[in-house]
CSV table of C-alpha atoms in Angstrom, one decimal:
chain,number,residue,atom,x,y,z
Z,198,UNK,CA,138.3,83.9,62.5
Z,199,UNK,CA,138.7,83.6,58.4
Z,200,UNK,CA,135.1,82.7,56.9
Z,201,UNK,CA,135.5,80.1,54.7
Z,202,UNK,CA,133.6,82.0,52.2
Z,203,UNK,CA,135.5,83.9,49.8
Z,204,UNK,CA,134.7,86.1,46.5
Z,205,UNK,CA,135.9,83.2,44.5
Z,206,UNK,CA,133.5,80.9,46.2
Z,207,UNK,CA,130.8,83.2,45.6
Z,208,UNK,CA,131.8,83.8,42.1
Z,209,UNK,CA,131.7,79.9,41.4
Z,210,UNK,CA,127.7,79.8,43.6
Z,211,UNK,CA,126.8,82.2,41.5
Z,212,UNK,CA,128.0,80.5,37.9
Z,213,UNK,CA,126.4,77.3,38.6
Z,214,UNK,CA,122.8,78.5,39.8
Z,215,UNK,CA,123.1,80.7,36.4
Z,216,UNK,CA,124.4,78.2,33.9
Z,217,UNK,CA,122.6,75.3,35.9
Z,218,UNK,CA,125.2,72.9,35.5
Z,219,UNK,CA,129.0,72.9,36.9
Z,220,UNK,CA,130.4,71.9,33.3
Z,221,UNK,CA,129.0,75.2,31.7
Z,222,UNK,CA,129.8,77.4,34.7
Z,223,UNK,CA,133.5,76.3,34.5
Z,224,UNK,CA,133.8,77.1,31.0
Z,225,UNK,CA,132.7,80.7,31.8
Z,226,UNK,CA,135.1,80.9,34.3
Z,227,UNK,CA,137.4,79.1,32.0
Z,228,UNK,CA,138.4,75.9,34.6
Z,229,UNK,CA,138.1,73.1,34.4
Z,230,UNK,CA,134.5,71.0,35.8
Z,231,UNK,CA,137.2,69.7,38.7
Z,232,UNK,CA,138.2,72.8,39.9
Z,233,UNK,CA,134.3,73.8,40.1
Z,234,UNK,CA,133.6,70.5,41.7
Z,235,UNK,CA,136.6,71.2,44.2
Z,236,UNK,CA,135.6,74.4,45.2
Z,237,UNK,CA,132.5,73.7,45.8
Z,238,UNK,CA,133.2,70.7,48.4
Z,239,UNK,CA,135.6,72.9,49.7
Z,240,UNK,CA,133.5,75.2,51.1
Z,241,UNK,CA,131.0,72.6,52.1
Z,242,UNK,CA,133.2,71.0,54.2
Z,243,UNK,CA,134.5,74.3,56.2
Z,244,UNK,CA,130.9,75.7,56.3
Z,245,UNK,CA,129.9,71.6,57.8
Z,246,UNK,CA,126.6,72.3,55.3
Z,247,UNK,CA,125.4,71.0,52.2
Z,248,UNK,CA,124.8,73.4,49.3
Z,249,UNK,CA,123.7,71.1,46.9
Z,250,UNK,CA,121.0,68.2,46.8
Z,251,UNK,CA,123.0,65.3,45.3
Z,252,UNK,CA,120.2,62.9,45.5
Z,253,UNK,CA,118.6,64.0,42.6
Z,254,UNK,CA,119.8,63.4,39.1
Z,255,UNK,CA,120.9,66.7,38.4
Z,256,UNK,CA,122.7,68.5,41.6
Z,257,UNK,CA,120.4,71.6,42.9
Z,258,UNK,CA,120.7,74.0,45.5
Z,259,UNK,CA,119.6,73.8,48.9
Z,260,UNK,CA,117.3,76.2,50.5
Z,261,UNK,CA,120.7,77.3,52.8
Z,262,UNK,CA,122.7,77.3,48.7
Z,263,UNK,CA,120.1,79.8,47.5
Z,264,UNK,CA,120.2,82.4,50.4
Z,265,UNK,CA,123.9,82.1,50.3
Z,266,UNK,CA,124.4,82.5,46.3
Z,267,UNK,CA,121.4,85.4,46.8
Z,268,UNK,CA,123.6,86.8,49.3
Z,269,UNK,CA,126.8,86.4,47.8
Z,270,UNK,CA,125.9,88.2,44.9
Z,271,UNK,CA,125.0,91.7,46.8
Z,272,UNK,CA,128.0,90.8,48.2
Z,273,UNK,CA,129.7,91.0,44.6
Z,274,UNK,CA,128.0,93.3,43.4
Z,275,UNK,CA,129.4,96.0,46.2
Z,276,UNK,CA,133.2,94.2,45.5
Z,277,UNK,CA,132.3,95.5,41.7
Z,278,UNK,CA,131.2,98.8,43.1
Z,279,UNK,CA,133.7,99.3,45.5
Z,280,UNK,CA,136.4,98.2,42.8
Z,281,UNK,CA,135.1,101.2,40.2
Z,282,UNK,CA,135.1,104.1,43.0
Z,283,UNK,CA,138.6,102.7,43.9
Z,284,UNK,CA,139.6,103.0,40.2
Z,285,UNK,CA,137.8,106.3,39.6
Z,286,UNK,CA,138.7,108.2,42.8
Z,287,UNK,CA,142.3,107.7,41.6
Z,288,UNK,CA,141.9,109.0,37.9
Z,289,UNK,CA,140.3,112.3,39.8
Z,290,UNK,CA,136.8,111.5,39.7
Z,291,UNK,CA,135.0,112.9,42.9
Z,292,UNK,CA,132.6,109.9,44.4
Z,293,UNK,CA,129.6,112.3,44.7
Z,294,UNK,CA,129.5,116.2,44.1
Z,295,UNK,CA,127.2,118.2,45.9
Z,296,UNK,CA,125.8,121.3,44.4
Z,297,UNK,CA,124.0,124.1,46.2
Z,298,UNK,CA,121.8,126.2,44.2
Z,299,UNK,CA,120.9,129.6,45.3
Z,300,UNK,CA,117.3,130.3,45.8
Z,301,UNK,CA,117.5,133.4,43.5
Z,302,UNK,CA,117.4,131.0,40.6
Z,303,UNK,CA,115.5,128.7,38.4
Z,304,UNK,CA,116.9,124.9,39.2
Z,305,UNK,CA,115.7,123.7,36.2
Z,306,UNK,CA,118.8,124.4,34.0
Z,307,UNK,CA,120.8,123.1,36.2
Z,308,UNK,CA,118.6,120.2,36.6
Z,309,UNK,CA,119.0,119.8,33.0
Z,310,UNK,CA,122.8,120.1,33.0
Z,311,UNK,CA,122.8,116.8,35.3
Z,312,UNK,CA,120.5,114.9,33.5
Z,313,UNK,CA,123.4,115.5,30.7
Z,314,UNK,CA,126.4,115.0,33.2
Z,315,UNK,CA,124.6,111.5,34.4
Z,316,UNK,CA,124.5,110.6,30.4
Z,317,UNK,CA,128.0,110.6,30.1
Z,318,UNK,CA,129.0,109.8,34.1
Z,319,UNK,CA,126.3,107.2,35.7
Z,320,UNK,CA,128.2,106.4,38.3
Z,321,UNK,CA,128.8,109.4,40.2
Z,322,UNK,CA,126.4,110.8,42.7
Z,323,UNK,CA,124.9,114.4,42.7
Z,324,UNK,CA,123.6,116.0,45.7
Z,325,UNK,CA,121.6,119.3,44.8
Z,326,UNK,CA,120.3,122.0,48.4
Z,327,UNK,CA,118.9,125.2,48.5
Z,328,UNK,CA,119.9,128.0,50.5
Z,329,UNK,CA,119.3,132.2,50.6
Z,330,UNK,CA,121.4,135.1,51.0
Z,331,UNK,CA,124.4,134.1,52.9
Z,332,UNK,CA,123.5,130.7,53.4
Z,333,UNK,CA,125.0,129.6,50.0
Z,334,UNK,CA,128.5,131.2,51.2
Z,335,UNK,CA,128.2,129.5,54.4
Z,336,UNK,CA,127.7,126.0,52.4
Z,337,UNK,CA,130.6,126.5,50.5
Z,338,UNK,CA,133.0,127.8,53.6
Z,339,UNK,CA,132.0,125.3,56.0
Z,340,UNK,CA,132.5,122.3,53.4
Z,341,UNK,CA,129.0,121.3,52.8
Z,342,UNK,CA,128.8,122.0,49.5
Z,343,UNK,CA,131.6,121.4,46.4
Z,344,UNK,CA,129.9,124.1,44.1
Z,345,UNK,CA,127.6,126.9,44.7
Z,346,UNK,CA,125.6,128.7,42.2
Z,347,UNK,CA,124.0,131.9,42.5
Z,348,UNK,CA,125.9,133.4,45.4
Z,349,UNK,CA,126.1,137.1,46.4
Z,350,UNK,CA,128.7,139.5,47.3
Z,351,UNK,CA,132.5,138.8,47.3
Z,352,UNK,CA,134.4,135.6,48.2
Z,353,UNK,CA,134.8,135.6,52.2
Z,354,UNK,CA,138.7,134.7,51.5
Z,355,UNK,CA,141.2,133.8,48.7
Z,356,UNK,CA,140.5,130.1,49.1
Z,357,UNK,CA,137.7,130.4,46.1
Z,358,UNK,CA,137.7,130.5,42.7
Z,359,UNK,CA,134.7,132.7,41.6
Z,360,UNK,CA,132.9,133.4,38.3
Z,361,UNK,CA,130.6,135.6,37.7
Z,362,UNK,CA,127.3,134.6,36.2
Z,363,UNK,CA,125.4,138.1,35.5
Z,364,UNK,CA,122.9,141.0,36.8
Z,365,UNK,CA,119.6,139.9,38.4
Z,366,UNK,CA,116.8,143.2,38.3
Z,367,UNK,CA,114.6,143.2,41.2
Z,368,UNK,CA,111.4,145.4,41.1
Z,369,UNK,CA,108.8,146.2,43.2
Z,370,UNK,CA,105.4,144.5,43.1
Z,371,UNK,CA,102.1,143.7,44.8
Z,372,UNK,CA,99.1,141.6,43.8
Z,373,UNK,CA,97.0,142.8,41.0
Z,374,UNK,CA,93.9,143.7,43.9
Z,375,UNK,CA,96.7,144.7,46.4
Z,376,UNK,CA,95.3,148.0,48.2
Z,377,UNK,CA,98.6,149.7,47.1
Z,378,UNK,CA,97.8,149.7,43.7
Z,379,UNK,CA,95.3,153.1,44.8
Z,380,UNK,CA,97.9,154.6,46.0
Z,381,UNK,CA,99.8,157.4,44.3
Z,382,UNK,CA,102.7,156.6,42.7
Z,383,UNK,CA,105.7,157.0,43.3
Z,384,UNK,CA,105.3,155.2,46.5
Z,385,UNK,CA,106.7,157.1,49.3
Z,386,UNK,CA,108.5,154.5,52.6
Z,387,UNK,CA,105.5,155.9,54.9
Z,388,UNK,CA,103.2,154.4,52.7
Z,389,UNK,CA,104.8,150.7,51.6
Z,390,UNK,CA,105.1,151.0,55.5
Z,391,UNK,CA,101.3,150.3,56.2
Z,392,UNK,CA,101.5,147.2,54.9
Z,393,UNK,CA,103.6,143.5,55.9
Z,394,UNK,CA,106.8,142.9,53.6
Z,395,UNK,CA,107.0,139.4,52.5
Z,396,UNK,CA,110.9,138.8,53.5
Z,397,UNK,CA,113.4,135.4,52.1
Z,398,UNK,CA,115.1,134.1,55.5
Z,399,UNK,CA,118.7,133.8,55.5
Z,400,UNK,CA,119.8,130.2,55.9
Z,401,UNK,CA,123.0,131.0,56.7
Z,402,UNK,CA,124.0,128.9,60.0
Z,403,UNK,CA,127.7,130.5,60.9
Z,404,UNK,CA,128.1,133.6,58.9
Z,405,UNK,CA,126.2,136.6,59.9
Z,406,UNK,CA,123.2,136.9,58.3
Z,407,UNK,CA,121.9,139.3,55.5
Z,408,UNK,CA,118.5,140.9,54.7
Z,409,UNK,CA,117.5,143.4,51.6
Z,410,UNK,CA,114.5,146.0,51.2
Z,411,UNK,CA,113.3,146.1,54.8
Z,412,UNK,CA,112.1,149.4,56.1
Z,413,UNK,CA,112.3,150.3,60.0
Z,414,UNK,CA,108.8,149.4,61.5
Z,415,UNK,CA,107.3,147.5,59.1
Z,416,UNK,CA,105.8,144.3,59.9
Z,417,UNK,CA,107.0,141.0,57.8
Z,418,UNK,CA,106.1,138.1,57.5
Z,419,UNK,CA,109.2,135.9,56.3
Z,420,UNK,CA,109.6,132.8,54.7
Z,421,UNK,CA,111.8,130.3,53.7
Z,422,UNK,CA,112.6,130.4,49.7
Z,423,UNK,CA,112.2,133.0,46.7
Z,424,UNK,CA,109.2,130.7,45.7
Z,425,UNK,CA,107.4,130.4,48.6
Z,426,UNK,CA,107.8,135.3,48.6
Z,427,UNK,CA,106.2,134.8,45.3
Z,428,UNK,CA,103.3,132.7,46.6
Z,429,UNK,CA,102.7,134.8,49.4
Z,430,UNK,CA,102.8,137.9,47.5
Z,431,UNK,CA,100.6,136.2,44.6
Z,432,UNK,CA,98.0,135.8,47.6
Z,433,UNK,CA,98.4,139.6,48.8
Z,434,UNK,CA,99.9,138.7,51.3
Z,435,UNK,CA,102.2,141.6,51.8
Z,436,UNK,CA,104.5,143.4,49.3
Z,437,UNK,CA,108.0,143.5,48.2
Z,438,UNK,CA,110.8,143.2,45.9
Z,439,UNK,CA,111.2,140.4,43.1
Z,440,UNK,CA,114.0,138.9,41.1
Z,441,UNK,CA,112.4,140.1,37.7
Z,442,UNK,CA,113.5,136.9,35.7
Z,443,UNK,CA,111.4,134.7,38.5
Z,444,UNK,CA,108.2,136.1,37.7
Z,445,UNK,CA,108.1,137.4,34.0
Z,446,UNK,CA,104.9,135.0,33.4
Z,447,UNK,CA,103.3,136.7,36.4
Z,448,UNK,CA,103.7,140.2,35.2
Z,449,UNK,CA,103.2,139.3,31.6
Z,450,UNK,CA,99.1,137.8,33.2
Z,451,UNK,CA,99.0,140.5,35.4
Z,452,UNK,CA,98.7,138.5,38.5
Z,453,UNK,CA,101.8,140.9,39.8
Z,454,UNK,CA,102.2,144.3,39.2
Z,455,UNK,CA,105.1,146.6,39.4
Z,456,UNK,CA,104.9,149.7,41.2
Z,457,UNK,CA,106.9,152.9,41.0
Z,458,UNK,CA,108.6,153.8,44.1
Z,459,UNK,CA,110.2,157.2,45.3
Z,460,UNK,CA,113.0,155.7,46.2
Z,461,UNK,CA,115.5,155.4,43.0
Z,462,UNK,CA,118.4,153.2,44.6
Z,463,UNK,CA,119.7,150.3,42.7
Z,464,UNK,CA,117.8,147.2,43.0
Z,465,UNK,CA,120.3,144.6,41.4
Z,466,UNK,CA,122.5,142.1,42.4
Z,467,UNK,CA,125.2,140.7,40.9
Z,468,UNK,CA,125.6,136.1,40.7
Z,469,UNK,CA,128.6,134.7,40.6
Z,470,UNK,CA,129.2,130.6,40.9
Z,471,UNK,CA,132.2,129.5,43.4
Z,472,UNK,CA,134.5,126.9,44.4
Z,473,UNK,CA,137.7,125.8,46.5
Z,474,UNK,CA,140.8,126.4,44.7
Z,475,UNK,CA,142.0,123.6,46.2
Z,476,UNK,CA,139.2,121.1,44.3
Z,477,UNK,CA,140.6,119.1,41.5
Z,478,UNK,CA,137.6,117.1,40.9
Z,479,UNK,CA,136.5,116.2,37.4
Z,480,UNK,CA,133.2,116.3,37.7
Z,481,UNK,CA,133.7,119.8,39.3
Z,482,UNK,CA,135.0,120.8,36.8
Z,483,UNK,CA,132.9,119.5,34.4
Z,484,UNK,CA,130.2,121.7,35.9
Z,485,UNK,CA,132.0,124.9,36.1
Z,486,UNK,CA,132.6,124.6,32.5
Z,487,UNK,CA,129.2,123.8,31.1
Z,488,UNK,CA,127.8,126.7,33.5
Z,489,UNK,CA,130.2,129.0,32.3
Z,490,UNK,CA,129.1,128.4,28.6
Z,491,UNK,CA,125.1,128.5,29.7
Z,492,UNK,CA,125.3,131.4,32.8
Z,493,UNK,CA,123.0,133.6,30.2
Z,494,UNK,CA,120.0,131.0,30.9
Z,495,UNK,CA,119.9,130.8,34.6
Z,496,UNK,CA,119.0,134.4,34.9
């Protein structure tokens, strides 16, 4: 069954109850008042209801005329919407780009970088997650994610692009009243061992998992973001290695404080931002390229 309502009915419903009269609604839609008139009686006669009250000296809608021109115009409205995805899906524009930031870093450049991109592009969405260790791989290789910043370790095959953002330092620290703090330093691994170690779960949900800075036997208590190891080591919670740039304010109050540890290994990682080669998007690549120019602030 066709309905006998169209866009062009709506269009006209939605003139009239603006302009208030059927004269001034057809010359905005540049008719003439009898094609107005026509297409309204039109569509009264297929729907068998009356959208106007005629009785009256000036015609006004009926209670059934407003719900159908308030209606109509959500109706419109998503035509319009629908028309401009149509139109910028086919110049190359993605409809929504989803962003997963790793929990290594600080969101709020990149928060700031979309509060530019939505300046310039309104109309496309952005969806921003949060993931650790190899769970910001996994985004990327199972498709949930367009664009992932703050990834570690190499791409898992030659289907990414990859750019590197920089070195992040990680050091050692405990509360300023942590009971570690009596110790002797260096630190040696039986000692650290006395005590929990505040561990980052990896949110990876098909690729194998990865872990950093745990020692055999030592109790941990894990949790689910950089920010929420920084709480619980701010409490005293346990101990354990930091992404220096994350907690500069801390050391510089002395809330945290760095310890020296017997162990001299490397404690860095290396951040790198990556993509699908296959990903043409324009607002894609928007973002890789006002990333690459600001990499030096996200670390």
């Amino acid at each position: 069954m066709t309905s006998p309502i169209t866009l062009d009915a709506l269009k006209v419903l939605d003139a009239i109850e603006r302009k208030k009269s059927f004269a001034a609604a057809a010359d905005e839609l540049f008719r003439v008042p009898s094609a107005i008139s026509y297409t309204v009686n039109k569509l009264e006669d297929d729907l068998g209801i009356a959208l106007f009250d005629r009785s009256k000296r000036k015609a006004e809608l009926t209670s059934v005329g407003i719900m159908l021109v308030e209606q109509g115009r959500l109706i419109l409205k998503a035509t319009d919407e629908l028309t401009h995805m149509a139109k910028q899906s086919a110049e190359g524009w993605e409809l929504e780009l989803r962003i997963c930031i790793d929990s290594i870093l600080l969101f709020q450049p990149i928060y700031t970088l979309i509060a530019q991109f939505q300046q310039e592009y309104p109309w496309i969405n952005i969806r921003v997650t949060e993931e650790v260790f190899g769970g910001t791989w996994d985004a990327l290789v199972a498709g949930r994610s367009d664009l992932i910043i703050g990834a570690t370790g190499e791409p898992y095959n030659s289907d990414f692009s990859l750019y590197k953002l920089g070195n992040v330092d990680f050091v050692f620290v405990v509360a300023k009243d942590h009971a570690l703090i009596k110790e002797q330093q260096p630190l040696s691994n039986e000692i650290i061992k006395k005590y929990p170690s505040v561990v980052v779960a990896d949110s990876s949900r098909n690729l194998p998992g990865r872990s950093a800075g745990l020692l055999d036997g030592q109790s941990r208590i894990t949790v689910s973001s950089i920010e929420k190891k920084i709480e619980a080591q701010l409490l005293g919670l346990g101990v354990g290695f930091l992404p220096i740039h994350r907690i500069k304010s801390q050391l510089e109050s002395g809330q945290l404080v760095i310890l020296a540890l017997e162990t001299t290994e490397n404690r860095n990682s290396e951040l790198c931002m990556a993509w699908r080669n296959d990903n043409q998007g324009k607002a894609l690549a928007w973002f890789v390229s006002n990333i690459q120019q600001m990499a030096v602030k996200l670390i």
